[in-house]
mmCIF file of C-alpha atoms and ligand atoms in Angstrom:
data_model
loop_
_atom_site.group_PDB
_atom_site.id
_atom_site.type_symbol
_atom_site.label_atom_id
_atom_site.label_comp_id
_atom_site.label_asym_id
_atom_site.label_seq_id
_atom_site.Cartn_x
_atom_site.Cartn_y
_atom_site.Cartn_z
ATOM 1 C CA UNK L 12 -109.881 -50.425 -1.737
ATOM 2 C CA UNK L 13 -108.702 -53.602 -2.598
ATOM 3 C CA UNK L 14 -105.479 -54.687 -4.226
ATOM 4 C CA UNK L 15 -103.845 -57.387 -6.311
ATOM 5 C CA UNK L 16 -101.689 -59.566 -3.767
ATOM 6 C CA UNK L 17 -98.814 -61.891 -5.705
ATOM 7 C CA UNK L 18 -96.965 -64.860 -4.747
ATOM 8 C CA UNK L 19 -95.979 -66.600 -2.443
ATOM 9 C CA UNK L 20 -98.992 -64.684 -0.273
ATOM 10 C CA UNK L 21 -101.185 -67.718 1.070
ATOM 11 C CA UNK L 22 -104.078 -66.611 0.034
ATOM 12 C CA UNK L 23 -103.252 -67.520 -3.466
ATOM 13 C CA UNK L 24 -102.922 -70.825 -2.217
ATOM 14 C CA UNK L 25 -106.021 -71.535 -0.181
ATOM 15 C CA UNK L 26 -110.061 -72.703 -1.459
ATOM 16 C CA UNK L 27 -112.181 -69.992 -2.524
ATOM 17 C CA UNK L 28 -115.586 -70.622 -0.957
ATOM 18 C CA UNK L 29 -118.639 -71.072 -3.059
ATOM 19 C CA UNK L 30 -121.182 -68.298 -2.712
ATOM 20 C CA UNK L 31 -125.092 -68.738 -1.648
ATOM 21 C CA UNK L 32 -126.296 -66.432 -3.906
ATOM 22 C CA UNK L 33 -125.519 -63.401 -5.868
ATOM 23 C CA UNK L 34 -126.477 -60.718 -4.255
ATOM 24 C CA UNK L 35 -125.077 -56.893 -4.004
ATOM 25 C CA UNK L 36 -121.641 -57.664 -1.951
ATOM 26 C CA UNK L 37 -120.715 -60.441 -4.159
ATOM 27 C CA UNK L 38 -121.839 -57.469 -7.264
ATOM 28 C CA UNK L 39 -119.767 -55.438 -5.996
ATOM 29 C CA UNK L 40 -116.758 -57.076 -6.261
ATOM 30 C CA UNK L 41 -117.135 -58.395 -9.348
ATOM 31 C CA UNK L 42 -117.307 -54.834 -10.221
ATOM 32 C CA UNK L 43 -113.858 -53.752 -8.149
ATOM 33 C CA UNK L 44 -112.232 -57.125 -10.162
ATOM 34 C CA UNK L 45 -113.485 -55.780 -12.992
ATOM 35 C CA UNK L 46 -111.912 -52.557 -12.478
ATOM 36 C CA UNK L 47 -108.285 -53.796 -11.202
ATOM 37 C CA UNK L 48 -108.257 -56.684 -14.080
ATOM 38 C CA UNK L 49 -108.994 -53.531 -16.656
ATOM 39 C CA UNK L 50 -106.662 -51.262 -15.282
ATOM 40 C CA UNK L 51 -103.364 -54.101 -14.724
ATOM 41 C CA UNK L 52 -104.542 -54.653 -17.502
ATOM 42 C CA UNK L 53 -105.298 -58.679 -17.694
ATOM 43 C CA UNK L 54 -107.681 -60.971 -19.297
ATOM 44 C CA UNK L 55 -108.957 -62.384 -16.177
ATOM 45 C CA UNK L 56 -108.959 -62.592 -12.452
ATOM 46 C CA UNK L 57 -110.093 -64.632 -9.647
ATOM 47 C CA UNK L 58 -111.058 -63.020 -6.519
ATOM 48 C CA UNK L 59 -108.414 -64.585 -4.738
ATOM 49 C CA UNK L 60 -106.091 -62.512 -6.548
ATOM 50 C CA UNK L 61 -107.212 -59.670 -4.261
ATOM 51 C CA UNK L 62 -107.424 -61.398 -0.857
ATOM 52 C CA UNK L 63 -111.372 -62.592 -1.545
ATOM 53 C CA UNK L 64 -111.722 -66.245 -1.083
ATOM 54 C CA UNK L 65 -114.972 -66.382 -2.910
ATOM 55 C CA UNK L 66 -115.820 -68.009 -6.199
ATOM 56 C CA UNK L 67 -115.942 -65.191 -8.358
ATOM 57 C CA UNK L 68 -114.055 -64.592 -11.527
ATOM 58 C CA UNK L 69 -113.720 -62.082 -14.072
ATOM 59 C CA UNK L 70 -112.870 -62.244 -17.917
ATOM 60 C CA UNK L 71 -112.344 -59.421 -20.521
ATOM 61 C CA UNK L 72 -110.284 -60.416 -23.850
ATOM 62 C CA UNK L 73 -111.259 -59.170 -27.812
ATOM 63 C CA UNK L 74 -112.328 -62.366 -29.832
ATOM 64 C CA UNK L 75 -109.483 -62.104 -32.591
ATOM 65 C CA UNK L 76 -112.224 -63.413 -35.165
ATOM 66 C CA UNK L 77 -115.359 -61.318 -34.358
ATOM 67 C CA UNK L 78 -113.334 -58.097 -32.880
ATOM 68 C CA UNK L 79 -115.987 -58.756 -30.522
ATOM 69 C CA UNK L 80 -115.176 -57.613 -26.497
ATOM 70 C CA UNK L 81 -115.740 -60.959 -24.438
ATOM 71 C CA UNK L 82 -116.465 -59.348 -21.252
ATOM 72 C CA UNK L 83 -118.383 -61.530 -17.902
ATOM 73 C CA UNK L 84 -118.923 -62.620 -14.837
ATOM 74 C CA UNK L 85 -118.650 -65.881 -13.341
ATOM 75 C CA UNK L 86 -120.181 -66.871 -9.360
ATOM 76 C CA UNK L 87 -119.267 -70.514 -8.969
ATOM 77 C CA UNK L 88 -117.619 -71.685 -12.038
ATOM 78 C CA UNK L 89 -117.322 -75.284 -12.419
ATOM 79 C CA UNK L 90 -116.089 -76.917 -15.657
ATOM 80 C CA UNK L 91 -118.223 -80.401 -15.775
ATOM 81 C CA UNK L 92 -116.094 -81.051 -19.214
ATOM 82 C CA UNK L 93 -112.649 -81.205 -20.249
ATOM 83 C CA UNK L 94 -111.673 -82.288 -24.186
ATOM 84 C CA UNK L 95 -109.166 -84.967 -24.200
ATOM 85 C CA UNK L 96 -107.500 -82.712 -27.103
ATOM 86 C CA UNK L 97 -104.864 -80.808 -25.326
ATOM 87 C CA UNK L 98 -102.833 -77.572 -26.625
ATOM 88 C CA UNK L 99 -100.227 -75.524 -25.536
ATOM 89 C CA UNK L 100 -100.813 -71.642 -25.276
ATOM 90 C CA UNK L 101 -98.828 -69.184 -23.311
ATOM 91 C CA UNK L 102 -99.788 -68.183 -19.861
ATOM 92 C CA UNK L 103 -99.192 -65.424 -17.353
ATOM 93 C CA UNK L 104 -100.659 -64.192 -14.203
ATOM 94 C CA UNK L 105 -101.491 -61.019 -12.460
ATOM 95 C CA UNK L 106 -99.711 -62.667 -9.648
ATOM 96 C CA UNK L 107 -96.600 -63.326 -11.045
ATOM 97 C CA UNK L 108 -95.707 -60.144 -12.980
ATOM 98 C CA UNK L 109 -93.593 -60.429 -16.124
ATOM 99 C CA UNK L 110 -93.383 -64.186 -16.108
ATOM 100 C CA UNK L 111 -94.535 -66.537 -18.864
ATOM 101 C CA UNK L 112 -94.866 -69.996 -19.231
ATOM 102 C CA UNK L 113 -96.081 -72.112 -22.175
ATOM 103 C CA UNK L 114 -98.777 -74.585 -20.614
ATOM 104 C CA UNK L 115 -101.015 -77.683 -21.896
ATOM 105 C CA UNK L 116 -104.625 -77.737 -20.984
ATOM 106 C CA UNK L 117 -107.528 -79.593 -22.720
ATOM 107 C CA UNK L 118 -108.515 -77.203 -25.768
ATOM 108 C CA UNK L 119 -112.184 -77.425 -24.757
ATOM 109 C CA UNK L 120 -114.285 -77.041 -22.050
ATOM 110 C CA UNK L 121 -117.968 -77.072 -20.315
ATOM 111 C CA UNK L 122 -118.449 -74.796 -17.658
ATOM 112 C CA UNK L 123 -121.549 -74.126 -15.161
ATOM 113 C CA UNK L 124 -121.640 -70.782 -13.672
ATOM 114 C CA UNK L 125 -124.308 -68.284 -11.814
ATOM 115 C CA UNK L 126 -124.844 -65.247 -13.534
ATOM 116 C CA UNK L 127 -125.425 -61.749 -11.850
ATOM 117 C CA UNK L 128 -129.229 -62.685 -11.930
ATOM 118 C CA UNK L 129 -128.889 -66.142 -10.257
ATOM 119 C CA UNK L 130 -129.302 -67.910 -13.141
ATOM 120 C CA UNK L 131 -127.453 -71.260 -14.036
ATOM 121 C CA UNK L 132 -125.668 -70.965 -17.494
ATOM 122 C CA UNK L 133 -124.316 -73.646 -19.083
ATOM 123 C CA UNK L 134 -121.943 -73.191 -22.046
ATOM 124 C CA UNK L 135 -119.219 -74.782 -24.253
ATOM 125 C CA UNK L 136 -116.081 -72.584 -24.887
ATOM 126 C CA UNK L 137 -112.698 -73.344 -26.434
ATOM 127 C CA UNK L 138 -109.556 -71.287 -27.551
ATOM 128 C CA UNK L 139 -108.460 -68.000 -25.761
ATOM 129 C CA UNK L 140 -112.157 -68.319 -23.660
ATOM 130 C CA UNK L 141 -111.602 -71.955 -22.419
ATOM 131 C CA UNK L 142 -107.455 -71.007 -21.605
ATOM 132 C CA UNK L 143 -108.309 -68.324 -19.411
ATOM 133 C CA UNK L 144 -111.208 -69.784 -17.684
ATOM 134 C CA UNK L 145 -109.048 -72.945 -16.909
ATOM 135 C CA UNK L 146 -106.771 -70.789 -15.652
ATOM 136 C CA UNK L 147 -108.601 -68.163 -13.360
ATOM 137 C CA UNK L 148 -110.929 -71.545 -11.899
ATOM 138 C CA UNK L 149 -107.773 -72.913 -11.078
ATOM 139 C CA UNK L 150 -107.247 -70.608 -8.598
ATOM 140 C CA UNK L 151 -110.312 -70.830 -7.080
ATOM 141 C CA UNK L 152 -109.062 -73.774 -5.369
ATOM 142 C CA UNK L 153 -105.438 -72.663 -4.583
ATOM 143 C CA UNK L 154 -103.514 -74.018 -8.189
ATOM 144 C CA UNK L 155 -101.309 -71.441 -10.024
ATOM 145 C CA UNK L 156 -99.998 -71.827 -13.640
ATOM 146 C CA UNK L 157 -96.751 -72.379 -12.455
ATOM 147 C CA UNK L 158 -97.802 -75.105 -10.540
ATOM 148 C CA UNK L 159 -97.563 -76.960 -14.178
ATOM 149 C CA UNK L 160 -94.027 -76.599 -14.338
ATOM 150 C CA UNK L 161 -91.452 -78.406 -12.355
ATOM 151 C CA UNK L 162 -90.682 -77.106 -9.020
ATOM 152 C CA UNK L 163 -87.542 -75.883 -10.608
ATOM 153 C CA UNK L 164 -88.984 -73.626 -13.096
ATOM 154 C CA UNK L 165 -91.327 -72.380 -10.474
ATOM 155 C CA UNK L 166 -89.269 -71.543 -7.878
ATOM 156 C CA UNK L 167 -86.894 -69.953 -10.076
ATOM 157 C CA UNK L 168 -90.278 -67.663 -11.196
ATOM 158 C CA UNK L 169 -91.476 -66.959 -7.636
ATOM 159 C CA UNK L 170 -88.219 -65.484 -6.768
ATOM 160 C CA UNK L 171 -87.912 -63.341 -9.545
ATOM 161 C CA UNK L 172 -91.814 -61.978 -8.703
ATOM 162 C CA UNK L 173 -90.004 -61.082 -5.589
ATOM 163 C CA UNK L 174 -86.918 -59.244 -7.480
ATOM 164 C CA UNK L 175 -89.343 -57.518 -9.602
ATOM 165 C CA UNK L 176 -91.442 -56.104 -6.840
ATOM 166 C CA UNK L 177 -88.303 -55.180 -4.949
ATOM 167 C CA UNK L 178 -87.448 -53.030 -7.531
ATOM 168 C CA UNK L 179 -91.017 -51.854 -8.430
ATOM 169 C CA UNK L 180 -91.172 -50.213 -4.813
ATOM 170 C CA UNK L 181 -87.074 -48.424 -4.783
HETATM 171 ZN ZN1 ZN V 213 -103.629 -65.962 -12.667
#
């Protein structure tokens, strides 16, 4: 069974490595992210986030328009895009419980991914979509929101992860 690993573990920090194809192990854990991003609960997760240095990453939120459950799978991600239109939106991590930050990021997006069947989609997404895959592609290769913030700010957060867990296991 895997489990959600938090900072400062160094697999946060390292390169997820791209995956030949899609085939039943990489399936199955998208399925397993699935589950522990559900239960935390979170919006998204990349596999790094439980000790998997693959490019895989998960993403379940309710479109606030459409009520409609947003709910997918990406192998690969790679966003070929950015907006120069930038917007500020809080974020937080599964890897830092209980800490918030408000970040900029480019409002828009265009990202390439593999699908469970192999197949090469290409889409445009923006608002809560485009903030969370910016987010969970960032740590594909290593980058965590804090990483945003000055080394002040994120040192100050990293410690308290570690006061929080402290008391999480008393
Ligand atoms: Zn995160």
């Amino acid at each position: 069974m895997q489990n959600l690993i938090y900072v400062p573990d160094p697999l946060l920090r390292q390169k997820a490595d791209k995956i030949q194809s899609v085939g039943t192990a990489e399936k199955e854990i998208a399925k397993t992210m699935m589950q522990i991003m559900l239960k935390a609960p979170g919006v998204g997760l990349a596999a790094n986030q439980i000790g998997i240095l693959k490019q895989i990453v998960t993403i379940f939120f309710v479109d606030q328009e459409t009520k409609k459950e947003i709910n997918y799978t990406l192998f690969n991600p790679n966003i070929t895009y950015y907006s120069e239109e930038k917007i500020i939106m809080e974020e937080g991590c599964l890897s830092l419980p209980e800490q918030f930050a408000e970040i900029e990021r480019p409002q828009n997006i265009v990202v390439e991914y593999l699908d469970e069947n192999n197949k090469l989609i290409k889409k445009e997404v923006s608002g809560v979509e485009s903030r969370i895959l910016q987010h969970e592609i960032d740590h594909l290769s290593g980058k965590l929101f804090v990483d945003y913030l000055s080394s002040l700010k994120r040192n100050i957060m990293i410690k308290k992860v570690q006061k929080f867990l402290k008391n999480k296991k008393k």
